[in-house]
Short mmCIF file of C-alpha atoms in Angstrom, two decimals:
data_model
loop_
_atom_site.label_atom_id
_atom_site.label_comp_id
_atom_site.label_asym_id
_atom_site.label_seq_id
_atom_site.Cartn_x
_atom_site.Cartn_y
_atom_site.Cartn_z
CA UNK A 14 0.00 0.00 0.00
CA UNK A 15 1.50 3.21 -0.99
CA UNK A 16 2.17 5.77 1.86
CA UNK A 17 3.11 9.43 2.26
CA UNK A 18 3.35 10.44 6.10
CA UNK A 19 4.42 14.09 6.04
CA UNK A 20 5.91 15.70 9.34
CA UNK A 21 7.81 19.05 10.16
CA UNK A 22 4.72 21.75 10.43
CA UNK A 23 4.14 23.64 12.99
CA UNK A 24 4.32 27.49 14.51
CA UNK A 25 7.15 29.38 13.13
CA UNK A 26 7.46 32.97 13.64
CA UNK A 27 7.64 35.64 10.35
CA UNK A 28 11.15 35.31 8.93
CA UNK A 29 11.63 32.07 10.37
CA UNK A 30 12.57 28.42 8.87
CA UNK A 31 11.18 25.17 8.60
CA UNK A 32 12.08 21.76 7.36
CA UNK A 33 9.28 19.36 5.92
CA UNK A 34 9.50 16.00 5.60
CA UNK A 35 7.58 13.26 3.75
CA UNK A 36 8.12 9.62 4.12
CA UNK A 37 7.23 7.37 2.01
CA UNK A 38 6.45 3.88 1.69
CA UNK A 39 4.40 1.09 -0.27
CA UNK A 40 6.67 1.82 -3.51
CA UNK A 41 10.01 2.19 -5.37
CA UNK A 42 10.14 5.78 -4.18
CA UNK A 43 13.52 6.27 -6.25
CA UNK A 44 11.50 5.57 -9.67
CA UNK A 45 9.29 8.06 -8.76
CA UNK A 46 8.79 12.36 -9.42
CA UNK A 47 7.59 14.38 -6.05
CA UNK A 48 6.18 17.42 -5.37
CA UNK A 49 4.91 19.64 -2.31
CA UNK A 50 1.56 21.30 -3.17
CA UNK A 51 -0.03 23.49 -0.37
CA UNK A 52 -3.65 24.51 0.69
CA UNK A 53 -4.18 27.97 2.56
CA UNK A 54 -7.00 28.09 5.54
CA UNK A 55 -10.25 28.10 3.55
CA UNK A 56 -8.50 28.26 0.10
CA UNK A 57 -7.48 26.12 -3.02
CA UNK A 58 -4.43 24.00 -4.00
CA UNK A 59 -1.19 26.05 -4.74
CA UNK A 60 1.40 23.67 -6.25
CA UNK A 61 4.82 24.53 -4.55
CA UNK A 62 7.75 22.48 -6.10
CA UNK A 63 8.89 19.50 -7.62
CA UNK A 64 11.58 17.28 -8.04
CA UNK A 65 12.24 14.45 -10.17
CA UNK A 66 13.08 11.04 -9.18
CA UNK A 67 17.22 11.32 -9.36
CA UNK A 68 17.10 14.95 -8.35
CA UNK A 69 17.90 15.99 -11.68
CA UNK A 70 15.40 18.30 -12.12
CA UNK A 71 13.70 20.86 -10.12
CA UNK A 72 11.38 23.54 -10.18
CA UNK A 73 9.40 25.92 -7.88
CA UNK A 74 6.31 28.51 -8.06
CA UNK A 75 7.02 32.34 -8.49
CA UNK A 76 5.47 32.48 -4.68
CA UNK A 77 8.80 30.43 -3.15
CA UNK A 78 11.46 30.66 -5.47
CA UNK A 79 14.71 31.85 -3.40
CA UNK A 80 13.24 30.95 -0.13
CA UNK A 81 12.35 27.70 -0.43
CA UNK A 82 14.29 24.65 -1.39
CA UNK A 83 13.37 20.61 -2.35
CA UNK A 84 15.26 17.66 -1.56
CA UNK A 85 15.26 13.92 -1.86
CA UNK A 86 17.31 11.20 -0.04
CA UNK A 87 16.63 8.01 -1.95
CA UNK A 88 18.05 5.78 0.34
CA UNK A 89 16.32 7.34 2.68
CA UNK A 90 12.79 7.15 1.04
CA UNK A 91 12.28 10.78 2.23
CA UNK A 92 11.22 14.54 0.79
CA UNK A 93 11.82 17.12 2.11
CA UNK A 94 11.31 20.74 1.90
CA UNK A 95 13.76 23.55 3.28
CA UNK A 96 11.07 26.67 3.97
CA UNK A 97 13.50 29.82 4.79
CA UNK A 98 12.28 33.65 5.38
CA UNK A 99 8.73 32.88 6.12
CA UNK A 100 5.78 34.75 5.63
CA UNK A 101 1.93 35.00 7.00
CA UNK A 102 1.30 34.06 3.60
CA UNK A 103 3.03 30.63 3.80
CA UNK A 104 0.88 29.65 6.40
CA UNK A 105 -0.88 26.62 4.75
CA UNK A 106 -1.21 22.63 5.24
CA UNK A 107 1.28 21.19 3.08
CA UNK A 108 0.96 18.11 0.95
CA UNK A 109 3.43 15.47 -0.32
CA UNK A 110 2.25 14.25 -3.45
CA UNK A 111 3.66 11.24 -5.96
CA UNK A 112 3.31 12.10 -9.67
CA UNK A 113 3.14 9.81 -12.51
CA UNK A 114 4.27 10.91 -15.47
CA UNK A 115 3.62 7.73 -18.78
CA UNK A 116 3.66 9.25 -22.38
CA UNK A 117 1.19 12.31 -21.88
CA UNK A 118 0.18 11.39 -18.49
CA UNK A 119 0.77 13.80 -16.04
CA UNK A 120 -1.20 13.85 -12.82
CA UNK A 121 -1.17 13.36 -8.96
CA UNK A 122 -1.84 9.75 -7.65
CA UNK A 123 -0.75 9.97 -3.84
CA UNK A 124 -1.20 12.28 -1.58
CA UNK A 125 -0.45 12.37 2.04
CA UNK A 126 -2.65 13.67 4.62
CA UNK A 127 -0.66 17.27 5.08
CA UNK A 128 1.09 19.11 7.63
CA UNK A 129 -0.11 22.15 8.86
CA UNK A 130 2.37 25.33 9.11
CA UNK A 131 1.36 28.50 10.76
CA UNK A 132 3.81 31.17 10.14
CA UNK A 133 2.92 34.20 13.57
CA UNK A 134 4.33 36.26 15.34
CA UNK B 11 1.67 30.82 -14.60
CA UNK B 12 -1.51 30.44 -16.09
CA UNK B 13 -4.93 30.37 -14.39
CA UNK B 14 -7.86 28.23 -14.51
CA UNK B 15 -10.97 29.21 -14.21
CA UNK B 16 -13.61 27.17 -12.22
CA UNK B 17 -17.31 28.04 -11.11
CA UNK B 18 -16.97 28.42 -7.27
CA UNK B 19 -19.93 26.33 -6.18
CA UNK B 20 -22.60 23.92 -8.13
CA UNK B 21 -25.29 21.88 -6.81
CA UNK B 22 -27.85 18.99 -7.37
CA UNK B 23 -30.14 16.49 -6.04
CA UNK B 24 -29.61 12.74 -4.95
CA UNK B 25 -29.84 11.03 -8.99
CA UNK B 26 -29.34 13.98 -10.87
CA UNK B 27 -26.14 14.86 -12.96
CA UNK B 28 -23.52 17.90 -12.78
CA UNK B 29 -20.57 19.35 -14.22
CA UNK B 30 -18.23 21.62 -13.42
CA UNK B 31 -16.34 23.56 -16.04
CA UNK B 32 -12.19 24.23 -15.67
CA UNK B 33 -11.67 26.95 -18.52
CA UNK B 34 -8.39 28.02 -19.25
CA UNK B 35 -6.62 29.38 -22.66
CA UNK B 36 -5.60 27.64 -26.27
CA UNK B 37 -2.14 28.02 -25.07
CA UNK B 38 -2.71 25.33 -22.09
CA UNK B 39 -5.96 23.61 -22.01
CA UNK B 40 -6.79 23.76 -25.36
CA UNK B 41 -3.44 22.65 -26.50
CA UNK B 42 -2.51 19.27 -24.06
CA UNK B 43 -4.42 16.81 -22.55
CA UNK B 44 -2.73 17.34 -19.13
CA UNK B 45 -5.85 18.08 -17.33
CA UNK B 46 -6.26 16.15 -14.35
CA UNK B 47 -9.39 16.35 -11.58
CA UNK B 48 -8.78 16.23 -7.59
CA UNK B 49 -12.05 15.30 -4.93
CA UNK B 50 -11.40 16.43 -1.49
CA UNK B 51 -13.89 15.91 1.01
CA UNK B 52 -13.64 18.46 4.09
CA UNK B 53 -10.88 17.81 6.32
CA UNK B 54 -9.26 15.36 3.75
CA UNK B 55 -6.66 15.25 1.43
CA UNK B 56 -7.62 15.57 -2.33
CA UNK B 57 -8.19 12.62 -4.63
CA UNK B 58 -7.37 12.16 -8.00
CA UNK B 59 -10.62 11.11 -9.96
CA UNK B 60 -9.65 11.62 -13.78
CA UNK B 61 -6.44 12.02 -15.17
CA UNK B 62 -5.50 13.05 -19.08
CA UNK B 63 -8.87 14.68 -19.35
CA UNK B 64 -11.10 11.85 -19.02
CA UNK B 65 -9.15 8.74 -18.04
CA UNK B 66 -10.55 7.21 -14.55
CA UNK B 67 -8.06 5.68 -12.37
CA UNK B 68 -9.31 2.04 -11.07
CA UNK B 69 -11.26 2.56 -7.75
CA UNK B 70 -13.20 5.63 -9.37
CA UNK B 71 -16.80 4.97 -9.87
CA UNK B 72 -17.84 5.36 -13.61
CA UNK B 73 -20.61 7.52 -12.70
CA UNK B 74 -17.71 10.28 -12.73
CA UNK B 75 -16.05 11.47 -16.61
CA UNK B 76 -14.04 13.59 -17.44
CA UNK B 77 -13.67 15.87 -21.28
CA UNK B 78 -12.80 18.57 -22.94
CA UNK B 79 -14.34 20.67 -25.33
CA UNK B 80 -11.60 23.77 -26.93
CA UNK B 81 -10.28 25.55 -24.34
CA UNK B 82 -12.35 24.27 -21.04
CA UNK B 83 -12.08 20.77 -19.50
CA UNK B 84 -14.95 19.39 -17.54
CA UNK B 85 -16.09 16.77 -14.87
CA UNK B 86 -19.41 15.15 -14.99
CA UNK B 87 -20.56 13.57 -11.84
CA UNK B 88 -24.10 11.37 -12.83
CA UNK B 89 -26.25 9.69 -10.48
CA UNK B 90 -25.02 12.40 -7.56
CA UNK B 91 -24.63 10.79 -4.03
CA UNK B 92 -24.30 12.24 -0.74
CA UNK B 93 -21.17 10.70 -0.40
CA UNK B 94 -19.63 13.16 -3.66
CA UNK B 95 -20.19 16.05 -1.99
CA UNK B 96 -17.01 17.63 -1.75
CA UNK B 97 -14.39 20.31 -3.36
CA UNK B 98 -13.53 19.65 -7.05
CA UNK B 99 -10.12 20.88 -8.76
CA UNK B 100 -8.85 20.62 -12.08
CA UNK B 101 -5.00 20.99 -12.64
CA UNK B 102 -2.94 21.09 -15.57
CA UNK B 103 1.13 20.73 -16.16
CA UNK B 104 2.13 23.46 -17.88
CA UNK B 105 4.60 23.73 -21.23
CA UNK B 106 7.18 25.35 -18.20
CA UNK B 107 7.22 22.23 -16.31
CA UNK B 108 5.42 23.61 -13.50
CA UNK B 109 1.35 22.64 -12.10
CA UNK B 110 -1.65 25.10 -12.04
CA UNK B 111 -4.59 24.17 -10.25
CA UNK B 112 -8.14 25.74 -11.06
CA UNK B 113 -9.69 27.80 -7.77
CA UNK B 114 -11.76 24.88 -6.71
CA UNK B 115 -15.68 24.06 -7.07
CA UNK B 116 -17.83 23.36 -3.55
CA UNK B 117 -20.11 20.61 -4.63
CA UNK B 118 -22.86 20.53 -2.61
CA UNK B 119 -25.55 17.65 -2.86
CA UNK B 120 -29.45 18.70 -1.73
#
């Protein structure tokens, strides 16, 4: 059974840092593209960043790019995600998700059940 | 990063059919079939129900399909039951290798 447990959230003052993390389980994670997508208090999805499955490639939405940085230990089975120079606006529950990618597939099979940050002073 | 464009709420009775549009531009939607729908129930983490525009993943009911018609997608949900009432995105990968998701459509079953 494929898994995605993420950890890491919690209250983090403006300016601050945060490491994610996302564990995963059930599959060959190394064969595999992730991505962080985040959901606002009351609001939609926001896709944050991805990586692919060797690290190879990367990429980021306009909102993050600069502060925030993805990350993948194979061996590990683990994401992660390196939040620096928070803002209120950050404050979301953030989801690991597993993408397949096949010919012109592209979509979001997994998803874990999220981890809440709350960035306050 | 492009936007798509989704009707924030849409409703019908136990039975009945909806659909809920995800419009975006001939540069994206109209040009790829990289349109993908998301179900997330309150409190939950989203779903994928349809992927490439109106594939169904195994474990979907086929009451739900998915198409596209020039530049909008859509998701039709026949035979509505309680249980589908829930928040609806569509997303698309982009030409610049990054994801857009549409604003999100509260489903509500009467």
């Amino acid at each position: 059974e494929v898994q995605l447990v993420e950890s890491g959230g919690g209250l983090v003052k403006p300016g601050g840092s945060l490491r994610l993390s996302c564990a995963a389980s059930g599959f060959t994670f190394s064969s595999y593209s992730m991505n962080w997508v985040r959901q606002a208090p009351g609001k939609g999805l926001e896709w944050v960043s991805s990586i692919s499955s060797s690290s190879s490639y990367i990429y980021y939405a306009d909102s993050v790019k600069g502060r925030f940085t993805i990350s993948r230990d194979n061996a590990k089975n683990s994401l992660y995600l390196q939040m620096n120079s928070l803002r209120a606006e950050d404050t979301a529950v953030y989801y690991c998700a597993r993408l397949v990618v096949a010919a012109t597939s592209y979509y979001f099979d997994y998803w874990g059940q999220g981890t809440l940050v709350t960035v306050s002073s | 990063q492009s936007a798509l464009t989704q009707p924030p709420s849409v409703s019908g009775s136990p039975g009945q059919s909806v659909t809920i549009s995800c419009t975006g531009t001939s540069s994206d939607v109209g040009s790829y079939n990289r349109v993908s729908w998301y179900q997330q129930p309150p409190g939950t983490a989203p779903k994928l129900m349809i992927y490439e525009v109106s594939n169904r993943p195994s474990g979907v009911p086929d009451r739900f399909s998915g198409s596209k018609s020039g530049n909008t997608a859509s998701l039709t949900i026949s035979g509505l039951q309680a249980e589908d009432e829930a928040d609806y995105y569509c997303s698309l990968y982009t030409s610049s290798s990054t994801w857009v998701f549409g604003g999100g459509t509260k489903l509500t079953v009467l």
